[in-house]
């Protein structure tokens, strides 16, 4: 079988907290994707791109243990499916929901696994994932340099 070249683009969905957790840098809000997501998808289609790095905003989708607001994800992912654009889903991109605290939460791995499972059950047609996008950068910026989320600066963090 000959390998096929996969050309993709993406819509930045990172959302770390800064300023000791007082401010969330929501890139989807900054680029007005919440208002113009259909136009953004139109542009992807116009380019003829069939694969899109994309993810639901974790901080507004995952409301608590087993609690979700799927409304935005339902709209956007169903529209991607209708357009025959295959998402490569980022489920966590530099930030976690406020209720979870930060990546130092010892329950993060189990709870995040449950969130991933529930997303996959809701959207069984999705096949491509980057569950945690750019883990190294997230760890480095959050726990070593102290710029994001935990704002720690140690090897232990």
PDB file of C-alpha atoms in Angstrom:
ATOM      1  CA  UNK A   1       0.000   0.000   0.000  1.00  0.00           C
ATOM      2  CA  UNK A   2       1.357   3.379  -0.985  1.00  0.00           C
ATOM      3  CA  UNK A   3       1.329   6.057   1.703  1.00  0.00           C
ATOM      4  CA  UNK A   4      -0.846   9.045   0.943  1.00  0.00           C
ATOM      5  CA  UNK A   5       0.155  12.596   1.705  1.00  0.00           C
ATOM      6  CA  UNK A   6      -2.188  14.191   4.224  1.00  0.00           C
ATOM      7  CA  UNK A   7      -2.371  17.981   3.964  1.00  0.00           C
ATOM      8  CA  UNK A   8      -4.098  19.666   6.883  1.00  0.00           C
ATOM      9  CA  UNK A   9      -4.567  23.069   8.409  1.00  0.00           C
ATOM     10  CA  UNK A  10      -5.837  23.962  11.851  1.00  0.00           C
ATOM     11  CA  UNK A  11      -7.782  26.429  13.930  1.00  0.00           C
ATOM     12  CA  UNK A  12      -5.913  27.321  17.109  1.00  0.00           C
ATOM     13  CA  UNK A  13      -7.904  26.217  20.154  1.00  0.00           C
ATOM     14  CA  UNK A  14      -5.417  26.727  22.975  1.00  0.00           C
ATOM     15  CA  UNK A  15      -6.716  28.226  26.217  1.00  0.00           C
ATOM     16  CA  UNK A  16      -4.103  28.424  28.989  1.00  0.00           C
ATOM     17  CA  UNK A  17      -4.556  30.615  32.034  1.00  0.00           C
ATOM     18  CA  UNK A  18      -2.069  33.368  32.814  1.00  0.00           C
ATOM     19  CA  UNK A  19      -1.641  36.032  35.505  1.00  0.00           C
ATOM     20  CA  UNK A  20      -1.960  33.471  38.317  1.00  0.00           C
ATOM     21  CA  UNK A  21      -5.123  32.022  36.825  1.00  0.00           C
ATOM     22  CA  UNK A  22      -6.916  35.380  36.627  1.00  0.00           C
ATOM     23  CA  UNK A  23      -7.042  35.468  32.831  1.00  0.00           C
ATOM     24  CA  UNK A  24      -7.719  32.730  30.291  1.00  0.00           C
ATOM     25  CA  UNK A  25      -6.104  33.252  26.901  1.00  0.00           C
ATOM     26  CA  UNK A  26      -8.819  31.703  24.715  1.00  0.00           C
ATOM     27  CA  UNK A  27      -7.498  31.712  21.156  1.00  0.00           C
ATOM     28  CA  UNK A  28     -10.891  30.765  19.675  1.00  0.00           C
ATOM     29  CA  UNK A  29     -12.335  33.923  21.231  1.00  0.00           C
ATOM     30  CA  UNK A  30      -9.384  36.077  20.160  1.00  0.00           C
ATOM     31  CA  UNK A  31      -9.831  35.112  16.504  1.00  0.00           C
ATOM     32  CA  UNK A  32     -13.649  35.384  16.776  1.00  0.00           C
ATOM     33  CA  UNK A  33     -14.107  31.743  15.805  1.00  0.00           C
ATOM     34  CA  UNK A  34     -17.139  31.411  18.088  1.00  0.00           C
ATOM     35  CA  UNK A  35     -18.936  33.992  15.938  1.00  0.00           C
ATOM     36  CA  UNK A  36     -17.479  33.082  12.540  1.00  0.00           C
ATOM     37  CA  UNK A  37     -16.894  29.320  12.692  1.00  0.00           C
ATOM     38  CA  UNK A  38     -19.035  28.678   9.608  1.00  0.00           C
ATOM     39  CA  UNK A  39     -17.006  31.182   7.575  1.00  0.00           C
ATOM     40  CA  UNK A  40     -13.795  29.606   8.887  1.00  0.00           C
ATOM     41  CA  UNK A  41     -15.012  26.208   7.688  1.00  0.00           C
ATOM     42  CA  UNK A  42     -16.048  27.761   4.349  1.00  0.00           C
ATOM     43  CA  UNK A  43     -12.460  28.949   3.917  1.00  0.00           C
ATOM     44  CA  UNK A  44     -11.089  25.489   4.703  1.00  0.00           C
ATOM     45  CA  UNK A  45     -13.426  24.091   2.053  1.00  0.00           C
ATOM     46  CA  UNK A  46     -12.405  26.750  -0.472  1.00  0.00           C
ATOM     47  CA  UNK A  47      -8.788  25.678  -0.040  1.00  0.00           C
ATOM     48  CA  UNK A  48      -9.793  22.084  -0.780  1.00  0.00           C
ATOM     49  CA  UNK A  49      -8.422  20.862   2.542  1.00  0.00           C
ATOM     50  CA  UNK A  50     -10.032  17.649   3.802  1.00  0.00           C
ATOM     51  CA  UNK A  51      -8.307  17.398   7.220  1.00  0.00           C
ATOM     52  CA  UNK A  52      -8.541  20.016   9.974  1.00  0.00           C
ATOM     53  CA  UNK A  53      -6.729  20.178  13.315  1.00  0.00           C
ATOM     54  CA  UNK A  54      -9.582  21.246  15.548  1.00  0.00           C
ATOM     55  CA  UNK A  55     -10.926  20.777  19.023  1.00  0.00           C
ATOM     56  CA  UNK A  56     -13.733  21.780  21.336  1.00  0.00           C
ATOM     57  CA  UNK A  57     -12.904  24.466  23.902  1.00  0.00           C
ATOM     58  CA  UNK A  58     -12.214  22.213  26.889  1.00  0.00           C
ATOM     59  CA  UNK A  59     -12.852  24.936  29.481  1.00  0.00           C
ATOM     60  CA  UNK A  60     -16.422  25.587  28.289  1.00  0.00           C
ATOM     61  CA  UNK A  61     -17.259  22.041  27.183  1.00  0.00           C
ATOM     62  CA  UNK A  62     -16.110  20.009  30.196  1.00  0.00           C
ATOM     63  CA  UNK A  63     -18.093  21.414  33.122  1.00  0.00           C
ATOM     64  CA  UNK A  64     -17.338  18.802  35.773  1.00  0.00           C
ATOM     65  CA  UNK A  65     -17.000  15.083  36.325  1.00  0.00           C
ATOM     66  CA  UNK A  66     -19.344  13.558  33.749  1.00  0.00           C
ATOM     67  CA  UNK A  67     -20.892  16.990  33.008  1.00  0.00           C
ATOM     68  CA  UNK A  68     -20.623  18.592  29.594  1.00  0.00           C
ATOM     69  CA  UNK A  69     -21.991  21.364  27.455  1.00  0.00           C
ATOM     70  CA  UNK A  70     -21.715  19.798  24.012  1.00  0.00           C
ATOM     71  CA  UNK A  71     -23.702  22.537  22.247  1.00  0.00           C
ATOM     72  CA  UNK A  72     -20.790  24.210  20.422  1.00  0.00           C
ATOM     73  CA  UNK A  73     -19.065  20.891  19.699  1.00  0.00           C
ATOM     74  CA  UNK A  74     -22.305  19.413  18.352  1.00  0.00           C
ATOM     75  CA  UNK A  75     -22.776  22.336  15.967  1.00  0.00           C
ATOM     76  CA  UNK A  76     -19.210  22.491  14.729  1.00  0.00           C
ATOM     77  CA  UNK A  77     -18.378  18.794  14.514  1.00  0.00           C
ATOM     78  CA  UNK A  78     -21.661  17.948  12.824  1.00  0.00           C
ATOM     79  CA  UNK A  79     -20.971  20.702  10.303  1.00  0.00           C
ATOM     80  CA  UNK A  80     -17.472  19.354   9.647  1.00  0.00           C
ATOM     81  CA  UNK A  81     -18.980  15.924   9.060  1.00  0.00           C
ATOM     82  CA  UNK A  82     -21.557  17.354   6.664  1.00  0.00           C
ATOM     83  CA  UNK A  83     -18.746  19.067   4.738  1.00  0.00           C
ATOM     84  CA  UNK A  84     -16.705  15.839   4.641  1.00  0.00           C
ATOM     85  CA  UNK A  85     -13.820  17.515   6.487  1.00  0.00           C
ATOM     86  CA  UNK A  86     -12.116  15.042   8.827  1.00  0.00           C
ATOM     87  CA  UNK A  87     -11.112  16.655  12.120  1.00  0.00           C
ATOM     88  CA  UNK A  88      -7.861  15.793  13.840  1.00  0.00           C
ATOM     89  CA  UNK A  89      -9.175  16.493  17.315  1.00  0.00           C
ATOM     90  CA  UNK A  90      -7.185  18.330  19.975  1.00  0.00           C
ATOM     91  CA  UNK A  91      -8.998  17.512  23.208  1.00  0.00           C
ATOM     92  CA  UNK A  92      -6.619  19.435  25.473  1.00  0.00           C
ATOM     93  CA  UNK A  93      -4.550  22.323  24.154  1.00  0.00           C
ATOM     94  CA  UNK A  94      -2.519  24.018  26.890  1.00  0.00           C
ATOM     95  CA  UNK A  95      -5.376  24.522  29.364  1.00  0.00           C
ATOM     96  CA  UNK A  96      -7.849  22.726  31.601  1.00  0.00           C
ATOM     97  CA  UNK A  97     -11.270  23.779  32.934  1.00  0.00           C
ATOM     98  CA  UNK A  98     -11.244  26.047  35.983  1.00  0.00           C
ATOM     99  CA  UNK A  99     -12.985  23.436  38.163  1.00  0.00           C
ATOM    100  CA  UNK A 100     -10.074  21.013  37.602  1.00  0.00           C
ATOM    101  CA  UNK A 101      -7.426  23.451  38.782  1.00  0.00           C
ATOM    102  CA  UNK A 102      -4.360  22.687  36.710  1.00  0.00           C
ATOM    103  CA  UNK A 103      -2.199  19.861  35.422  1.00  0.00           C
ATOM    104  CA  UNK A 104      -0.836  19.229  38.935  1.00  0.00           C
ATOM    105  CA  UNK A 105      -4.227  17.781  39.919  1.00  0.00           C
ATOM    106  CA  UNK A 106      -3.449  14.149  40.723  1.00  0.00           C
ATOM    107  CA  UNK A 107      -6.811  13.081  39.303  1.00  0.00           C
ATOM    108  CA  UNK A 108      -6.187  14.762  35.948  1.00  0.00           C
ATOM    109  CA  UNK A 109      -5.124  11.641  34.031  1.00  0.00           C
ATOM    110  CA  UNK A 110      -8.148   9.570  35.066  1.00  0.00           C
ATOM    111  CA  UNK A 111     -10.652  12.401  34.678  1.00  0.00           C
ATOM    112  CA  UNK A 112      -9.208  13.446  31.327  1.00  0.00           C
ATOM    113  CA  UNK A 113      -9.369   9.831  30.162  1.00  0.00           C
ATOM    114  CA  UNK A 114     -13.070   9.830  31.022  1.00  0.00           C
ATOM    115  CA  UNK A 115     -13.577  13.080  29.086  1.00  0.00           C
ATOM    116  CA  UNK A 116     -11.778  11.605  26.059  1.00  0.00           C
ATOM    117  CA  UNK A 117     -13.938   8.483  26.250  1.00  0.00           C
ATOM    118  CA  UNK A 118     -17.140  10.514  26.469  1.00  0.00           C
ATOM    119  CA  UNK A 119     -16.110  12.675  23.512  1.00  0.00           C
ATOM    120  CA  UNK A 120     -15.337   9.576  21.435  1.00  0.00           C
ATOM    121  CA  UNK A 121     -18.709   8.044  22.307  1.00  0.00           C
ATOM    122  CA  UNK A 122     -20.505  11.233  21.296  1.00  0.00           C
ATOM    123  CA  UNK A 123     -18.621  11.521  17.994  1.00  0.00           C
ATOM    124  CA  UNK A 124     -17.881   7.904  17.004  1.00  0.00           C
ATOM    125  CA  UNK A 125     -17.135   8.861  13.401  1.00  0.00           C
ATOM    126  CA  UNK A 126     -14.060  10.855  14.473  1.00  0.00           C
ATOM    127  CA  UNK A 127     -10.944   8.734  14.029  1.00  0.00           C
ATOM    128  CA  UNK A 128      -7.950  11.075  14.369  1.00  0.00           C
ATOM    129  CA  UNK A 129      -6.855  12.603  17.672  1.00  0.00           C
ATOM    130  CA  UNK A 130      -4.082  14.466  19.426  1.00  0.00           C
ATOM    131  CA  UNK A 131      -5.513  14.014  22.944  1.00  0.00           C
ATOM    132  CA  UNK A 132      -3.033  16.423  24.555  1.00  0.00           C
ATOM    133  CA  UNK A 133      -1.566  18.813  22.020  1.00  0.00           C
ATOM    134  CA  UNK A 134       2.125  19.675  22.420  1.00  0.00           C
ATOM    135  CA  UNK A 135       2.618  18.077  25.835  1.00  0.00           C
ATOM    136  CA  UNK A 136       6.239  19.147  26.097  1.00  0.00           C
ATOM    137  CA  UNK A 137       5.514  22.828  25.407  1.00  0.00           C
ATOM    138  CA  UNK A 138       2.613  22.771  27.853  1.00  0.00           C
ATOM    139  CA  UNK A 139       4.777  21.257  30.594  1.00  0.00           C
ATOM    140  CA  UNK A 140       7.685  23.577  29.857  1.00  0.00           C
ATOM    141  CA  UNK A 141       5.621  26.780  29.794  1.00  0.00           C
ATOM    142  CA  UNK A 142       3.389  25.822  32.754  1.00  0.00           C
ATOM    143  CA  UNK A 143       5.694  24.036  35.165  1.00  0.00           C
ATOM    144  CA  UNK A 144       9.265  24.971  34.221  1.00  0.00           C
ATOM    145  CA  UNK A 145       9.119  28.583  33.002  1.00  0.00           C
ATOM    146  CA  UNK A 146       6.028  29.463  35.029  1.00  0.00           C
ATOM    147  CA  UNK A 147       4.236  31.373  32.281  1.00  0.00           C
ATOM    148  CA  UNK A 148       0.944  29.449  32.070  1.00  0.00           C
ATOM    149  CA  UNK A 149      -1.543  27.527  34.199  1.00  0.00           C
ATOM    150  CA  UNK A 150       0.315  26.351  37.341  1.00  0.00           C
ATOM    151  CA  UNK A 151       2.901  29.095  36.959  1.00  0.00           C
ATOM    152  CA  UNK A 152       5.480  26.945  38.700  1.00  0.00           C
ATOM    153  CA  UNK A 153       9.178  26.978  37.935  1.00  0.00           C
ATOM    154  CA  UNK A 154      10.747  23.745  39.095  1.00  0.00           C
ATOM    155  CA  UNK A 155      11.846  20.353  37.843  1.00  0.00           C
ATOM    156  CA  UNK A 156       9.488  18.747  40.387  1.00  0.00           C
ATOM    157  CA  UNK A 157       6.441  20.429  38.872  1.00  0.00           C
TER     158      UNK A 157
END
